[in-house]
Amino acid sequence: MTLRRLLRRTTVSGLAAGIVSLLLGRGNASARDDSPLQVREGIETVSLPPPETDGDVAVERAIANRRSRREYAATPITRRELSQLLWAVQGITDPESGYRAAPSAGARYPLEVYVVVGDPGVDGLDAGVYRYRPEPHDLALSARGNVQAELRAAAVGQEPVGRAAIDVVICAVDERTTREYGERGRLRYVPMEAGHVGENLYLQAEALDLSTVAIGSFRDRRVRTLVDASPDCRPLYIYPVGARA
Ligand SMILES: Cc1cc2nc3c(=O)[nH]c(=O)nc-3n(C[C@H](O)[C@H](O)[C@H](O)COP(=O)(O)O)c2cc1C
């Protein structure tokens, strides 16, 4: 593995981000002058527009129209749409308590959300792997470059994964829930929560006139490595999302 590849695969911590910037000879850590990447406390982040909480599609209409859609237009989605999708998945809806858009047993919030951005996947955003951070409602860059082909291979070659603008990968840190609920947490509560999150994503995509499909068939370890998740993070779902074909 080359040094550049090693650095690209390194989860960006404060120190690593600084070293990457220095080694790649950039004053700031963004790849392009117009890139929205900012370095905050040594982490490369992308801010997201505030989510809408008052859309004009009735929830009944979104439920009635929801379908698994596996064809996508070859156009990027917008940062506003990405923001809305991530908010629906794990956004904080009550800042005082920290409660989120989807329910969680004991409010343990075991789910981590990664976004694999294609090329071009999101307007103005470089291809790469990003981790959603609910509290600041932003993205932290994990790795640069388009890994959609590898992710598709890990998902037993399923074409939607490689063709979508982005792939949202839902992983679970079981321990956050099993600490409280033991094995029942791992077997029941955590997968149930992934289901809640997945339905929110389906309905939000429908309301935005985007297309998505739940993907449950993939090689766990390969997906985990690709999104640079920690070894205790178990991938549960991949959701390719793209503009309607
Ligand atoms: C847990 C789960 C795993 C799934 N895995 C896949 C998958 O790997 N590939 C795929 O194309 N669809 C997958 N689907 C989508 C189903 O095929 C789809 O929901 C079903 O055909 C019903 O269609 P509908 O979602 O349009 O109502 C999965 C759905 C669920 C709930």
Tab-separated table of N, CA and C in Angstrom, residues 57-141:
chain	number	residue	atom	x	y	z
A	57	VAL	N	-45.047	17.368	0.575
A	57	VAL	CA	-45.577	16.042	0.203
A	57	VAL	C	-46.141	15.398	1.468
A	58	ALA	N	-47.432	15.048	1.422
A	58	ALA	CA	-48.063	14.419	2.588
A	58	ALA	C	-47.426	13.055	2.852
A	59	VAL	N	-47.303	12.698	4.118
A	59	VAL	CA	-46.691	11.417	4.463
A	59	VAL	C	-47.497	10.269	3.836
A	60	GLU	N	-48.823	10.439	3.753
A	60	GLU	CA	-49.649	9.385	3.145
A	60	GLU	C	-49.285	9.188	1.677
A	61	ARG	N	-48.998	10.308	0.994
A	61	ARG	CA	-48.652	10.207	-0.418
A	61	ARG	C	-47.304	9.505	-0.568
A	62	ALA	N	-46.359	9.846	0.306
A	62	ALA	CA	-45.037	9.208	0.227
A	62	ALA	C	-45.157	7.702	0.489
A	63	ILE	N	-45.996	7.323	1.469
A	63	ILE	CA	-46.183	5.892	1.760
A	63	ILE	C	-46.840	5.196	0.565
A	64	ALA	N	-47.863	5.842	0.010
A	64	ALA	CA	-48.590	5.218	-1.103
A	64	ALA	C	-47.694	5.046	-2.333
A	65	ASN	N	-46.801	5.993	-2.572
A	65	ASN	CA	-45.974	5.958	-3.795
A	65	ASN	C	-44.653	5.213	-3.609
A	66	ARG	N	-44.274	4.964	-2.358
A	66	ARG	CA	-42.949	4.365	-2.128
A	66	ARG	C	-42.775	3.052	-2.874
A	67	ARG	N	-41.659	2.914	-3.551
A	67	ARG	CA	-41.283	1.678	-4.230
A	67	ARG	C	-39.776	1.548	-4.139
A	68	SER	N	-39.286	0.333	-4.228
A	68	SER	CA	-37.852	0.134	-4.391
A	68	SER	C	-37.528	0.447	-5.840
A	69	ARG	N	-36.646	1.415	-6.042
A	69	ARG	CA	-36.325	1.886	-7.401
A	69	ARG	C	-34.841	1.675	-7.641
A	70	ARG	N	-34.555	0.948	-8.717
A	70	ARG	CA	-33.170	0.504	-8.964
A	70	ARG	C	-32.537	1.149	-10.182
A	71	GLU	N	-33.243	2.095	-10.811
A	71	GLU	CA	-32.688	2.826	-11.961
A	71	GLU	C	-32.509	4.287	-11.548
A	72	TYR	N	-31.367	4.867	-11.934
A	72	TYR	CA	-31.094	6.251	-11.542
A	72	TYR	C	-30.622	7.056	-12.736
A	73	ALA	N	-30.995	8.348	-12.753
A	73	ALA	CA	-30.477	9.249	-13.784
A	73	ALA	C	-28.992	9.490	-13.492
A	74	ALA	N	-28.240	9.772	-14.537
A	74	ALA	CA	-26.789	9.969	-14.355
A	74	ALA	C	-26.487	11.415	-13.980
A	75	THR	N	-27.253	11.943	-13.037
A	75	THR	CA	-27.025	13.329	-12.599
A	75	THR	C	-26.798	13.331	-11.096
A	76	PRO	N	-26.014	14.295	-10.621
A	76	PRO	CA	-25.791	14.352	-9.173
A	76	PRO	C	-27.026	14.830	-8.422
A	77	ILE	N	-27.111	14.489	-7.154
A	77	ILE	CA	-28.140	15.087	-6.310
A	77	ILE	C	-27.547	16.357	-5.685
A	78	THR	N	-28.389	17.160	-5.064
A	78	THR	CA	-27.892	18.417	-4.496
A	78	THR	C	-27.493	18.204	-3.030
A	79	ARG	N	-26.725	19.169	-2.536
A	79	ARG	CA	-26.319	19.079	-1.123
A	79	ARG	C	-27.556	19.244	-0.218
A	80	ARG	N	-28.530	20.011	-0.681
A	80	ARG	CA	-29.760	20.180	0.090
A	80	ARG	C	-30.499	18.838	0.208
A	81	GLU	N	-30.547	18.099	-0.908
A	81	GLU	CA	-31.208	16.783	-0.875
A	81	GLU	C	-30.449	15.821	0.029
A	82	LEU	N	-29.136	15.847	-0.054
A	82	LEU	CA	-28.333	14.982	0.815
A	82	LEU	C	-28.593	15.319	2.285
A	83	SER	N	-28.638	16.612	2.573
A	83	SER	CA	-28.903	17.062	3.943
A	83	SER	C	-30.234	16.520	4.442
A	84	GLN	N	-31.243	16.616	3.583
A	84	GLN	CA	-32.589	16.186	3.962
A	84	GLN	C	-32.633	14.678	4.224
A	85	LEU	N	-31.976	13.914	3.369
A	85	LEU	CA	-31.959	12.451	3.522
A	85	LEU	C	-31.292	12.058	4.841
A	86	LEU	N	-30.162	12.697	5.146
A	86	LEU	CA	-29.424	12.325	6.353
A	86	LEU	C	-30.174	12.744	7.603
A	87	TRP	N	-30.841	13.874	7.519
A	87	TRP	CA	-31.677	14.310	8.644
A	87	TRP	C	-32.788	13.291	8.903
A	88	ALA	N	-33.420	12.821	7.827
A	88	ALA	CA	-34.509	11.846	7.983
A	88	ALA	C	-33.991	10.541	8.587
A	89	VAL	N	-32.736	10.228	8.342
A	89	VAL	CA	-32.150	8.976	8.805
A	89	VAL	C	-31.737	9.058	10.283
A	90	GLN	N	-30.986	10.075	10.636
A	90	GLN	CA	-30.446	10.158	11.998
A	90	GLN	C	-30.362	11.584	12.525
A	91	GLY	N	-31.073	12.510	11.879
A	91	GLY	CA	-30.981	13.897	12.318
A	91	GLY	C	-31.552	14.108	13.704
A	92	ILE	N	-31.041	15.101	14.393
A	92	ILE	CA	-31.555	15.431	15.735
A	92	ILE	C	-32.800	16.293	15.579
A	93	THR	N	-33.896	15.815	16.152
A	93	THR	CA	-35.171	16.522	16.003
A	93	THR	C	-35.577	17.226	17.299
A	94	ASP	N	-34.879	16.929	18.386
A	94	ASP	CA	-35.128	17.623	19.650
A	94	ASP	C	-33.768	17.935	20.276
A	95	PRO	N	-33.256	19.136	19.990
A	95	PRO	CA	-31.897	19.461	20.437
A	95	PRO	C	-31.718	19.366	21.947
A	96	GLU	N	-32.780	19.619	22.693
A	96	GLU	CA	-32.656	19.599	24.152
A	96	GLU	C	-32.321	18.196	24.674
A	97	SER	N	-33.060	17.202	24.170
A	97	SER	CA	-32.843	15.825	24.630
A	97	SER	C	-31.838	15.088	23.758
A	98	GLY	N	-31.644	15.576	22.526
A	98	GLY	CA	-30.786	14.863	21.577
A	98	GLY	C	-31.524	13.760	20.833
A	99	TYR	N	-32.820	13.651	21.039
A	99	TYR	CA	-33.598	12.620	20.345
A	99	TYR	C	-33.558	12.858	18.833
A	100	ARG	N	-33.640	11.737	18.118
A	100	ARG	CA	-33.419	11.795	16.666
A	100	ARG	C	-34.673	11.442	15.870
A	101	ALA	N	-34.543	11.522	14.538
A	101	ALA	CA	-35.685	11.307	13.636
A	101	ALA	C	-36.248	9.898	13.723
A	102	ALA	N	-35.410	8.917	14.023
A	102	ALA	CA	-35.877	7.526	14.149
A	102	ALA	C	-35.745	7.085	15.604
A	103	PRO	N	-36.691	6.251	16.076
A	103	PRO	CA	-36.630	5.817	17.480
A	103	PRO	C	-35.452	4.892	17.737
A	104	SER	N	-35.029	4.849	19.005
A	104	SER	CA	-33.889	4.004	19.381
A	104	SER	C	-34.132	3.470	20.786
A	105	ALA	N	-33.984	2.164	20.956
A	105	ALA	CA	-34.214	1.547	22.272
A	105	ALA	C	-33.317	2.214	23.317
A	106	GLY	N	-33.957	2.802	24.332
A	106	GLY	CA	-33.209	3.454	25.411
A	106	GLY	C	-32.416	4.652	24.940
A	107	ALA	N	-32.736	5.161	23.743
A	107	ALA	CA	-31.999	6.290	23.140
A	107	ALA	C	-30.492	6.019	23.149
A	108	ARG	N	-30.123	4.773	22.843
A	108	ARG	CA	-28.688	4.408	22.828
A	108	ARG	C	-28.035	4.767	21.495
A	109	TYR	N	-28.806	4.931	20.446
A	109	TYR	CA	-28.340	5.331	19.116
A	109	TYR	C	-27.104	4.557	18.658
A	110	PRO	N	-27.294	3.270	18.366
A	110	PRO	CA	-26.160	2.451	17.936
A	110	PRO	C	-25.772	2.618	16.461
A	111	LEU	N	-26.583	3.345	15.678
A	111	LEU	CA	-26.345	3.371	14.233
A	111	LEU	C	-25.410	4.505	13.813
A	112	GLU	N	-24.485	4.158	12.931
A	112	GLU	CA	-23.584	5.136	12.309
A	112	GLU	C	-23.914	5.167	10.820
A	113	VAL	N	-23.860	6.338	10.237
A	113	VAL	CA	-24.272	6.496	8.842
A	113	VAL	C	-23.093	7.007	8.011
A	114	TYR	N	-22.763	6.254	6.969
A	114	TYR	CA	-21.688	6.643	6.049
A	114	TYR	C	-22.301	6.954	4.690
A	115	VAL	N	-21.681	7.874	3.984
A	115	VAL	CA	-22.148	8.217	2.638
A	115	VAL	C	-20.991	8.007	1.664
A	116	VAL	N	-21.200	7.115	0.712
A	116	VAL	CA	-20.224	6.910	-0.356
A	116	VAL	C	-20.691	7.778	-1.521
A	117	VAL	N	-19.920	8.812	-1.804
A	117	VAL	CA	-20.300	9.778	-2.846
A	117	VAL	C	-19.614	9.397	-4.146
A	118	GLY	N	-20.440	9.255	-5.193
A	118	GLY	CA	-19.905	8.894	-6.506
A	118	GLY	C	-19.364	10.110	-7.237
A	119	ASP	N	-19.120	9.929	-8.543
A	119	ASP	CA	-18.481	10.967	-9.332
A	119	ASP	C	-19.217	11.148	-10.656
A	120	PRO	N	-20.063	12.151	-10.839
A	120	PRO	CA	-20.422	13.155	-9.844
A	120	PRO	C	-21.625	12.659	-9.050
A	121	GLY	N	-21.515	12.687	-7.748
A	121	GLY	CA	-22.578	12.167	-6.903
A	121	GLY	C	-23.423	13.261	-6.288
A	122	VAL	N	-22.735	14.272	-5.756
A	122	VAL	CA	-23.429	15.383	-5.097
A	122	VAL	C	-22.825	16.667	-5.643
A	123	ASP	N	-23.695	17.583	-6.063
A	123	ASP	CA	-23.219	18.866	-6.606
A	123	ASP	C	-22.180	19.503	-5.698
A	124	GLY	N	-21.017	19.786	-6.235
A	124	GLY	CA	-20.009	20.531	-5.482
A	124	GLY	C	-19.282	19.731	-4.424
A	125	LEU	N	-19.477	18.404	-4.402
A	125	LEU	CA	-18.823	17.595	-3.355
A	125	LEU	C	-17.932	16.547	-4.029
A	126	ASP	N	-16.689	16.461	-3.580
A	126	ASP	CA	-15.770	15.480	-4.165
A	126	ASP	C	-16.219	14.061	-3.844
A	127	ALA	N	-15.943	13.136	-4.777
A	127	ALA	CA	-16.191	11.719	-4.507
A	127	ALA	C	-15.383	11.293	-3.288
A	128	GLY	N	-15.961	10.420	-2.496
A	128	GLY	CA	-15.252	9.965	-1.304
A	128	GLY	C	-16.198	9.274	-0.348
A	129	VAL	N	-15.687	8.965	0.826
A	129	VAL	CA	-16.492	8.365	1.887
A	129	VAL	C	-16.585	9.376	3.018
A	130	TYR	N	-17.788	9.627	3.461
A	130	TYR	CA	-18.034	10.612	4.512
A	130	TYR	C	-18.847	9.956	5.629
A	131	ARG	N	-18.665	10.454	6.834
A	131	ARG	CA	-19.472	9.966	7.971
A	131	ARG	C	-20.383	11.102	8.425
A	132	TYR	N	-21.666	10.763	8.585
A	132	TYR	CA	-22.628	11.782	9.033
A	132	TYR	C	-22.499	11.993	10.531
A	133	ARG	N	-22.441	13.259	10.935
A	133	ARG	CA	-22.401	13.589	12.362
A	133	ARG	C	-23.693	14.335	12.703
A	134	PRO	N	-24.613	13.649	13.418
A	134	PRO	CA	-25.932	14.248	13.677
A	134	PRO	C	-25.865	15.556	14.464
A	135	GLU	N	-24.977	15.632	15.428
A	135	GLU	CA	-25.020	16.794	16.314
A	135	GLU	C	-24.693	18.101	15.585
A	136	PRO	N	-23.585	18.175	14.863
A	136	PRO	CA	-23.437	19.420	14.088
A	136	PRO	C	-24.200	19.379	12.759
A	137	HIS	N	-24.815	18.222	12.441
A	137	HIS	CA	-25.466	18.017	11.136
A	137	HIS	C	-24.478	18.360	10.018
A	138	ASP	N	-23.386	17.595	9.996
A	138	ASP	CA	-22.405	17.788	8.928
A	138	ASP	C	-21.805	16.447	8.543
A	139	LEU	N	-20.842	16.487	7.645
A	139	LEU	CA	-20.151	15.274	7.205
A	139	LEU	C	-18.680	15.396	7.552
A	140	ALA	N	-18.106	14.298	7.998
A	140	ALA	CA	-16.658	14.255	8.206
A	140	ALA	C	-16.072	13.359	7.124
A	141	LEU	N	-15.045	13.857	6.449
A	141	LEU	CA	-14.425	13.069	5.375
A	141	LEU	C	-13.633	11.911	5.968
